[in-house]
CSV table of C-alpha atoms in Angstrom, one decimal:
chain,number,residue,atom,x,y,z
A,827,LEU,CA,-61.3,-18.2,124.0
A,828,VAL,CA,-64.2,-19.8,125.7
A,829,LEU,CA,-63.3,-23.2,123.9
A,830,THR,CA,-59.5,-22.6,125.0
A,831,GLY,CA,-61.1,-21.8,128.5
A,832,ALA,CA,-62.9,-25.0,128.9
A,833,TYR,CA,-59.8,-27.2,127.6
A,834,VAL,CA,-57.6,-25.6,129.8
A,835,ALA,CA,-59.7,-25.8,132.8
A,836,ALA,CA,-60.4,-29.4,132.4
A,837,MET,CA,-56.8,-30.1,131.8
A,838,ALA,CA,-55.8,-28.4,135.5
A,839,SER,CA,-59.1,-30.2,136.9
A,840,ALA,CA,-57.1,-33.4,135.7
A,841,PHE,CA,-53.8,-32.3,137.4
A,842,GLY,CA,-55.8,-31.0,140.2
A,843,MET,CA,-57.3,-34.9,141.1
A,844,LEU,CA,-53.7,-36.3,140.8
A,845,GLY,CA,-53.2,-33.9,143.7
A,846,VAL,CA,-56.0,-35.4,146.0
A,847,VAL,CA,-55.1,-39.1,144.9
A,848,ALA,CA,-51.2,-37.9,145.9
A,849,ALA,CA,-52.5,-36.5,149.3
A,850,TRP,CA,-54.7,-39.3,150.1
A,851,SER,CA,-51.9,-42.1,149.1
A,852,GLY,CA,-49.3,-40.8,151.6
A,853,ALA,CA,-46.3,-42.7,151.7
A,854,ASN,CA,-47.2,-45.3,149.0
A,855,LEU,CA,-47.0,-42.8,146.4
A,856,GLN,CA,-43.3,-41.5,148.0
A,857,VAL,CA,-42.1,-45.2,147.8
A,858,ALA,CA,-42.9,-45.6,144.0
A,859,LEU,CA,-41.5,-41.8,143.0
A,860,GLN,CA,-38.7,-41.9,144.9
A,861,SER,CA,-37.7,-45.6,144.0
A,862,PRO,CA,-34.3,-46.1,141.6
A,863,LEU,CA,-36.8,-47.7,138.9
A,864,ALA,CA,-39.2,-44.5,138.9
A,865,ILE,CA,-36.0,-42.1,138.8
A,866,GLY,CA,-34.6,-44.0,136.0
A,867,LEU,CA,-37.8,-44.1,133.8
A,868,ILE,CA,-37.9,-40.3,134.5
A,869,ALA,CA,-34.5,-39.8,133.2
A,870,GLY,CA,-35.1,-42.0,130.2
A,871,VAL,CA,-38.2,-39.9,129.4
A,872,PHE,CA,-35.7,-36.9,129.1
A,873,VAL,CA,-33.2,-38.8,126.9
A,874,LEU,CA,-36.1,-39.3,124.5
A,875,LEU,CA,-37.0,-35.8,124.7
A,876,ALA,CA,-33.5,-34.7,124.0
A,877,LEU,CA,-32.9,-37.3,121.1
A,878,SER,CA,-36.3,-35.9,119.3
A,879,MET,CA,-35.2,-32.3,119.8
A,880,PHE,CA,-31.9,-33.6,117.9
A,881,GLY,CA,-34.3,-34.7,115.2
A,882,LEU,CA,-33.4,-38.6,115.6
A,883,PHE,CA,-37.2,-39.2,115.9
A,884,GLN,CA,-40.3,-37.2,115.9
A,885,ILE,CA,-43.0,-37.3,119.0
A,886,GLN,CA,-46.1,-36.6,117.6
A,887,MET,CA,-50.1,-37.4,118.1
A,888,PRO,CA,-51.4,-41.1,116.9
A,889,ALA,CA,-52.4,-41.0,113.4
A,890,ALA,CA,-55.9,-41.9,114.6
A,891,TRP,CA,-56.0,-39.4,117.2
A,892,GLN,CA,-55.2,-36.5,114.3
A,893,VAL,CA,-57.7,-37.8,111.7
A,894,ARG,CA,-60.4,-37.3,114.6
A,895,LEU,CA,-59.1,-34.2,115.4
A,896,GLY,CA,-59.1,-33.2,112.2
A,897,ALA,CA,-62.5,-34.1,111.7
A,898,ALA,CA,-63.7,-32.1,115.0
A,899,GLN,CA,-61.9,-29.0,113.9
A,900,ALA,CA,-63.9,-29.4,110.5
A,901,GLY,CA,-67.3,-28.3,112.4
A,902,ARG,CA,-67.8,-26.1,115.4
A,903,GLY,CA,-66.0,-27.0,118.4
A,904,THR,CA,-68.2,-27.3,121.7
A,905,VAL,CA,-67.6,-26.6,125.1
A,906,GLY,CA,-67.9,-30.2,126.3
A,907,GLY,CA,-65.7,-31.4,123.4
A,908,ALA,CA,-62.9,-29.2,124.3
A,909,ALA,CA,-63.5,-29.9,127.9
A,910,ALA,CA,-63.1,-33.6,127.2
A,911,LEU,CA,-60.3,-33.5,125.2
A,912,GLY,CA,-58.1,-31.2,127.8
A,913,PHE,CA,-59.0,-33.5,130.5
A,914,GLY,CA,-57.5,-36.2,128.3
A,915,SER,CA,-54.5,-34.4,127.1
A,916,ALA,CA,-53.4,-34.3,131.3
A,917,LEU,CA,-52.2,-37.7,130.0
A,918,ILE,CA,-50.2,-36.6,127.1
A,919,VAL,CA,-48.7,-33.5,128.7
A,920,GLY,CA,-47.9,-35.1,131.6
A,921,PRO,CA,-44.6,-36.7,130.6
A,922,CYS,CA,-43.4,-33.1,129.6
A,923,VAL,CA,-43.8,-31.9,133.3
A,924,THR,CA,-42.4,-35.5,134.8
A,925,ALA,CA,-39.6,-33.9,137.2
A,926,PRO,CA,-41.4,-31.0,138.8
A,927,LEU,CA,-44.5,-33.0,138.7
A,928,ALA,CA,-43.2,-35.8,140.6
A,929,GLY,CA,-41.5,-33.2,142.9
A,930,ALA,CA,-44.8,-31.7,143.6
A,931,LEU,CA,-46.6,-35.2,144.2
A,932,ILE,CA,-43.7,-36.3,146.7
A,933,TYR,CA,-44.3,-33.1,148.8
A,934,ILE,CA,-48.0,-33.4,148.7
A,935,ALA,CA,-47.8,-37.3,149.7
A,936,GLN,CA,-45.4,-36.0,152.4
A,937,THR,CA,-47.8,-33.6,154.1
A,938,GLY,CA,-51.1,-35.2,153.3
A,939,ASP,CA,-52.9,-32.1,152.9
A,940,VAL,CA,-56.0,-32.7,150.5
A,941,VAL,CA,-56.7,-29.0,149.5
A,942,LEU,CA,-52.8,-28.4,148.8
A,943,GLY,CA,-52.7,-30.9,146.7
A,944,ALA,CA,-55.8,-30.1,144.8
A,945,ALA,CA,-54.7,-26.3,144.7
A,946,ALA,CA,-51.1,-26.7,143.8
A,947,LEU,CA,-51.6,-29.2,140.6
A,948,PHE,CA,-54.6,-27.2,139.6
A,949,ALA,CA,-52.3,-24.0,139.6
A,950,LEU,CA,-49.5,-26.3,137.5
A,951,GLY,CA,-52.5,-27.2,135.0
A,952,LEU,CA,-53.7,-23.7,134.6
A,953,GLY,CA,-49.6,-22.2,134.1
A,954,GLN,CA,-49.4,-25.1,131.5
A,955,GLY,CA,-52.8,-23.3,129.6
A,956,VAL,CA,-51.8,-19.6,129.7
A,957,PRO,CA,-49.9,-19.9,126.1
A,958,LEU,CA,-53.0,-21.7,124.7
A,959,LEU,CA,-55.4,-19.1,126.5
A,960,ALA,CA,-53.3,-16.4,125.0
A,961,VAL,CA,-53.5,-18.1,121.5
A,962,GLY,CA,-57.7,-18.5,122.0
A,963,ALA,CA,-58.1,-14.8,122.9
A,964,PHE,CA,-55.7,-13.3,119.9
A,965,GLY,CA,-55.5,-16.0,117.3
A,966,PRO,CA,-52.7,-17.6,115.7
A,967,ARG,CA,-51.0,-14.3,114.8
A,968,ILE,CA,-49.1,-13.9,118.1
A,969,LEU,CA,-47.1,-17.5,117.5
A,970,PRO,CA,-43.6,-16.9,116.0
A,971,LYS,CA,-42.8,-17.1,112.4
A,972,ARG,CA,-40.8,-20.1,111.6
A,973,GLY,CA,-37.1,-20.0,110.6
A,974,ALA,CA,-33.8,-20.9,111.6
A,975,TRP,CA,-33.9,-19.7,114.3
A,976,MET,CA,-36.1,-22.6,115.6
A,977,GLU,CA,-33.6,-25.1,114.9
A,978,ARG,CA,-31.3,-23.6,117.5
A,979,VAL,CA,-34.3,-23.5,120.2
A,980,ARG,CA,-34.7,-27.3,119.6
A,981,ILE,CA,-31.0,-28.0,119.7
A,982,ALA,CA,-31.1,-25.7,123.1
A,983,PHE,CA,-34.0,-27.7,124.7
A,984,GLY,CA,-32.2,-31.3,123.9
A,985,ILE,CA,-29.3,-29.9,126.0
A,986,LEU,CA,-31.2,-28.9,128.4
A,987,PHE,CA,-33.2,-32.2,128.8
A,988,LEU,CA,-30.0,-34.2,129.0
A,989,GLY,CA,-28.8,-32.2,131.6
A,990,LEU,CA,-32.1,-32.7,133.2
A,991,ALA,CA,-31.5,-36.4,132.8
A,992,ILE,CA,-28.3,-36.3,134.2
A,993,TRP,CA,-29.3,-34.2,137.3
A,994,LEU,CA,-31.8,-36.9,138.0
A,995,ALA,CA,-29.8,-39.9,137.4
A,996,GLY,CA,-27.3,-38.4,139.7
A,997,ARG,CA,-29.8,-39.3,142.5
A,998,ILE,CA,-29.2,-43.4,141.7
A,999,LEU,CA,-25.8,-43.3,139.8
A,1000,PRO,CA,-22.3,-43.2,141.4
A,1001,GLY,CA,-20.8,-39.6,141.9
A,1002,PRO,CA,-17.9,-40.3,139.2
A,1003,VAL,CA,-20.2,-41.4,136.8
A,1004,VAL,CA,-22.5,-38.3,137.3
A,1005,LEU,CA,-19.2,-36.5,136.8
A,1006,ALA,CA,-18.4,-38.1,133.8
A,1007,LEU,CA,-21.9,-37.7,132.3
A,1008,TRP,CA,-21.8,-33.9,132.9
A,1009,ALA,CA,-18.2,-33.9,131.5
A,1010,VAL,CA,-19.1,-35.2,128.1
A,1011,LEU,CA,-22.2,-33.1,128.1
A,1012,LEU,CA,-20.6,-29.9,128.5
A,1013,ILE,CA,-17.8,-30.3,126.0
A,1014,GLY,CA,-20.3,-31.6,123.3
A,1015,THR,CA,-22.3,-28.5,124.3
A,1016,GLY,CA,-18.9,-26.2,123.8
A,1017,ALA,CA,-18.1,-27.6,120.9
A,1018,ILE,CA,-21.3,-26.9,119.0
A,1019,ILE,CA,-21.5,-23.5,120.5
A,1020,GLY,CA,-17.9,-22.6,119.7
A,1021,ALA,CA,-18.5,-23.3,116.0
A,1022,GLY,CA,-20.4,-20.3,115.9
A,1023,ARG,CA,-19.1,-16.5,115.8
A,1024,ARG,CA,-16.5,-14.9,118.2
A,1025,PRO,CA,-19.0,-14.4,121.7
A,1026,ALA,CA,-20.4,-18.0,121.1
A,1027,ALA,CA,-16.7,-19.5,120.8
A,1028,ALA,CA,-15.9,-17.7,124.0
A,1029,ALA,CA,-19.1,-19.1,125.6
A,1030,GLY,CA,-18.2,-22.6,123.9
A,1031,LEU,CA,-14.7,-22.2,125.3
A,1032,VAL,CA,-15.6,-21.8,128.7
A,1033,LEU,CA,-18.4,-24.7,128.6
A,1034,ILE,CA,-15.3,-27.2,127.5
A,1035,THR,CA,-13.4,-25.8,130.3
A,1036,GLY,CA,-15.9,-26.6,132.9
A,1037,GLY,CA,-16.5,-30.0,131.1
A,1038,VAL,CA,-12.5,-30.6,131.6
A,1039,ILE,CA,-12.9,-29.9,135.4
A,1040,GLN,CA,-15.7,-32.4,135.6
A,1041,GLY,CA,-13.8,-34.8,133.9
A,1042,VAL,CA,-10.9,-34.5,136.0
A,1043,GLY,CA,-13.2,-34.5,139.0
A,1044,ALA,CA,-14.3,-38.0,137.7
A,1045,ALA,CA,-11.1,-39.5,137.4
A,1046,LEU,CA,-10.3,-38.7,140.9
A,1047,GLY,CA,-13.5,-40.3,142.1
A,1048,GLY,CA,-15.5,-36.9,143.3
A,1049,ASP,CA,-19.5,-37.2,143.6
A,1050,ASP,CA,-20.6,-33.7,143.6
A,1051,PRO,CA,-20.7,-31.8,140.3
A,1052,LEU,CA,-20.7,-28.4,141.9
A,1053,ARG,CA,-17.5,-29.3,143.8
A,1054,PRO,CA,-15.5,-31.6,141.2
A,1055,LEU,CA,-12.4,-31.0,142.5
A,1056,ALA,CA,-13.1,-31.3,146.2
A,1057,PRO,CA,-11.0,-34.8,146.7
A,1058,LEU,CA,-7.7,-32.4,146.0
A,1059,ALA,CA,-8.7,-30.5,149.5
A,1060,GLY,CA,-8.4,-33.8,151.6
A,1061,ALA,CA,-10.6,-36.0,153.0
A,1062,PRO,CA,-14.0,-34.7,153.1
A,1063,VAL,CA,-16.1,-34.6,156.5
A,1064,GLU,CA,-17.9,-37.4,157.4
A,1065,ALA,CA,-21.4,-37.3,158.4
A,1066,ALA,CA,-22.5,-37.8,161.9
A,1067,ASP,CA,-23.0,-41.6,163.1
A,1068,PHE,CA,-26.3,-42.5,163.7
A,1069,HIS,CA,-27.9,-45.7,165.7
A,1070,THR,CA,-30.1,-47.5,163.0
A,1071,VAL,CA,-33.6,-49.1,164.2
A,1072,SER,CA,-36.5,-50.8,162.1
A,1073,THR,CA,-38.9,-51.5,164.8
A,1074,GLN,CA,-41.2,-49.6,167.7
A,1075,ALA,CA,-38.8,-51.6,170.3
A,1076,GLY,CA,-35.8,-50.2,168.9
A,1077,LEU,CA,-37.1,-46.8,168.8
A,1078,THR,CA,-38.3,-46.7,172.1
A,1079,GLN,CA,-34.7,-48.6,173.5
A,1080,ALA,CA,-32.9,-46.0,171.7
A,1081,LEU,CA,-34.8,-43.0,173.5
A,1082,GLN,CA,-34.1,-44.3,176.7
A,1083,GLN,CA,-30.7,-42.4,176.7
A,1084,ASP,CA,-30.4,-38.9,178.5
A,1085,GLY,CA,-30.6,-35.7,176.3
A,1086,PRO,CA,-32.3,-34.2,173.2
A,1087,ALA,CA,-32.3,-36.3,169.9
A,1088,LEU,CA,-32.8,-36.2,166.3
A,1089,ILE,CA,-35.2,-39.2,164.7
A,1090,TYR,CA,-34.1,-39.1,161.3
A,1091,VAL,CA,-36.6,-41.2,159.1
A,1092,THR,CA,-35.2,-42.8,156.0
A,1093,ALA,CA,-35.0,-45.6,153.6
A,1094,ASP,CA,-32.8,-47.5,150.9
A,1095,TRP,CA,-34.9,-46.1,148.3
A,1096,CYS,CA,-35.2,-42.7,149.4
A,1097,THR,CA,-33.3,-40.9,147.0
A,1098,ILE,CA,-33.7,-37.7,148.6
A,1099,CYS,CA,-32.5,-38.9,151.6
A,1100,ARG,CA,-29.2,-39.8,149.9
A,1101,ALA,CA,-28.6,-36.3,148.7
A,1102,ILE,CA,-29.1,-34.9,152.3
A,1103,GLU,CA,-26.5,-37.5,154.0
A,1104,ARG,CA,-23.9,-36.7,151.3
A,1105,GLY,CA,-24.8,-33.1,151.1
A,1106,PRO,CA,-26.0,-30.7,154.2
A,1107,MET,CA,-25.9,-33.3,156.6
A,1108,ALA,CA,-22.1,-33.7,155.9
A,1109,THR,CA,-21.1,-30.4,156.3
A,1110,PRO,CA,-18.8,-29.1,159.4
A,1111,GLU,CA,-21.7,-27.1,160.9
A,1112,VAL,CA,-24.4,-29.5,160.9
A,1113,THR,CA,-21.7,-32.2,161.9
A,1114,ALA,CA,-21.0,-30.0,164.9
A,1115,ALA,CA,-24.6,-29.2,165.6
A,1116,LEU,CA,-25.7,-32.5,165.9
A,1117,ASP,CA,-22.8,-33.8,168.1
A,1118,ASP,CA,-24.6,-33.2,171.4
A,1119,LEU,CA,-27.5,-35.0,170.1
A,1120,ILE,CA,-28.9,-38.4,170.5
A,1121,ARG,CA,-28.8,-39.8,166.5
A,1122,ILE,CA,-31.5,-42.1,165.5
A,1123,LYS,CA,-32.1,-43.3,162.0
A,1124,VAL,CA,-35.4,-44.9,161.7
A,1125,ASP,CA,-35.0,-47.1,158.8
A,1126,VAL,CA,-38.3,-47.9,156.8
A,1127,THR,CA,-36.7,-49.7,153.8
A,1128,GLU,CA,-39.2,-52.8,153.9
A,1129,PHE,CA,-42.0,-51.2,154.0
A,1130,GLY,CA,-44.5,-53.5,155.9
A,1131,ALA,CA,-46.6,-53.2,159.0
A,1132,GLU,CA,-43.8,-52.3,161.1
A,1133,SER,CA,-42.3,-49.4,159.4
A,1134,GLN,CA,-46.2,-48.2,158.9
A,1135,ALA,CA,-46.6,-48.2,162.6
A,1136,LEU,CA,-42.9,-46.3,163.5
A,1137,LEU,CA,-44.6,-43.9,160.9
A,1138,ALA,CA,-47.8,-43.4,162.6
A,1139,ASP,CA,-46.2,-43.2,165.9
A,1140,LEU,CA,-44.0,-40.2,164.4
A,1141,GLY,CA,-46.4,-38.5,162.8
A,1142,ALA,CA,-44.6,-38.7,159.4
A,1143,ALA,CA,-45.8,-39.2,156.0
A,1144,GLY,CA,-42.8,-41.0,155.1
A,1145,PRO,CA,-38.8,-40.1,154.5
A,1146,PRO,CA,-37.2,-37.8,154.9
A,1147,THR,CA,-38.2,-36.6,158.0
A,1148,MET,CA,-36.2,-35.2,160.9
A,1149,VAL,CA,-37.5,-34.9,164.2
A,1150,PHE,CA,-36.0,-33.4,167.1
A,1151,VAL,CA,-37.2,-34.1,170.5
A,1152,ASP,CA,-35.9,-32.3,173.7
A,1153,ALA,CA,-34.5,-34.3,176.9
A,1154,ALA,CA,-38.2,-34.6,178.2
A,1155,ARG,CA,-38.9,-36.0,174.6
A,1156,ALA,CA,-41.3,-33.1,173.6
A,1157,GLU,CA,-40.8,-32.4,170.2
A,1158,ALA,CA,-39.4,-28.4,169.4
A,1159,PRO,CA,-42.5,-26.6,167.7
A,1160,GLY,CA,-41.6,-25.9,164.0
A,1161,SER,CA,-38.3,-27.7,164.1
A,1162,ARG,CA,-39.4,-30.8,162.2
A,1163,LEU,CA,-38.0,-31.0,158.9
A,1164,ILE,CA,-39.7,-32.9,155.6
A,1165,GLY,CA,-38.3,-33.2,152.2
A,1166,GLU,CA,-34.9,-31.6,151.3
A,1167,ALA,CA,-33.5,-29.6,154.3
A,1168,SER,CA,-30.2,-26.9,154.4
A,1169,ALA,CA,-27.6,-27.0,156.2
A,1170,GLU,CA,-29.1,-24.0,157.9
A,1171,ALA,CA,-32.4,-25.7,159.1
A,1172,MET,CA,-30.9,-28.4,160.3
A,1173,VAL,CA,-28.5,-26.1,162.8
A,1174,ALA,CA,-31.5,-24.4,163.5
A,1175,SER,CA,-33.8,-27.1,164.6
A,1176,ALA,CA,-30.7,-28.9,166.8
A,1177,ARG,CA,-30.2,-25.7,168.6
A,1178,GLN,CA,-33.9,-25.5,169.5
A,1179,VAL,CA,-33.6,-28.7,171.6
A,1180,ALA,CA,-30.1,-28.7,172.9
A,1181,GLN,CA,-30.8,-25.7,174.8
């Protein structure tokens, strides 16, 4: 238990240090993690993990490392050795938590809170280590026995990894392509499950039906997996129009108009911004709430000195950030929205400055 505790504490400390770096780096980290290249690489990692679950190849520690670990296990372990191994293992297990880790890093970079960054990722590391602590306390007898059920679990995780890959890729791929990928995954999963007993066959039929609906939505040009047949309902609600600026002078001029305003910090590389704009921002209630506001889009795609100056003036770490100001150009307390925002939150913030 002491050795596994040292291992887990060191691993969590490595993640905690990563959180500190994220808080210090600020918007630069957001640029890296929200870029299409980063999203594509993360989605690719999940595809590789899925293929491994399906038995196409095996992911394992390099042979040289296995030899060294075997030699270390032959003698008595030391607390220092376990801690060193735990610290280094953060690099190995990192890809397994890529999606939540990337999301946490982006949020921490936006807030710039060093304490939050260290504590949040340290807690993430501790959570990963709970099973190891249990084995250290009770021994290997608490581990499940091998059997045919493990193959089913492997396939289930493979399907889950493919679903995560499609979900991530949905931030950078066209909507119809995403719906087509969901159709293939659901129909394939339904066919696998449907080959079992009667209850499983019914579940498989439901998944196949869902996959067919996704396929029809893709053919119709739909872009929302949760509303694949939305094109049949008629023309979608268009998001409110924004006046785009990319300089301090442009922002100052845009704010010379009378009335409350929404200053929306965004960028072409900001995948969360795209999700907001085609999701909650395009809903009828948000469009109506923003109708009486001056809508200004601050574009920081070219992340140079001018963009950094704009972010500094607004007190924003990076996109997406929404700043709501009243007619006197004072920001309404508690109205600022950072990161993904719901339609309800946008309406509430807009009403604060529209009064």
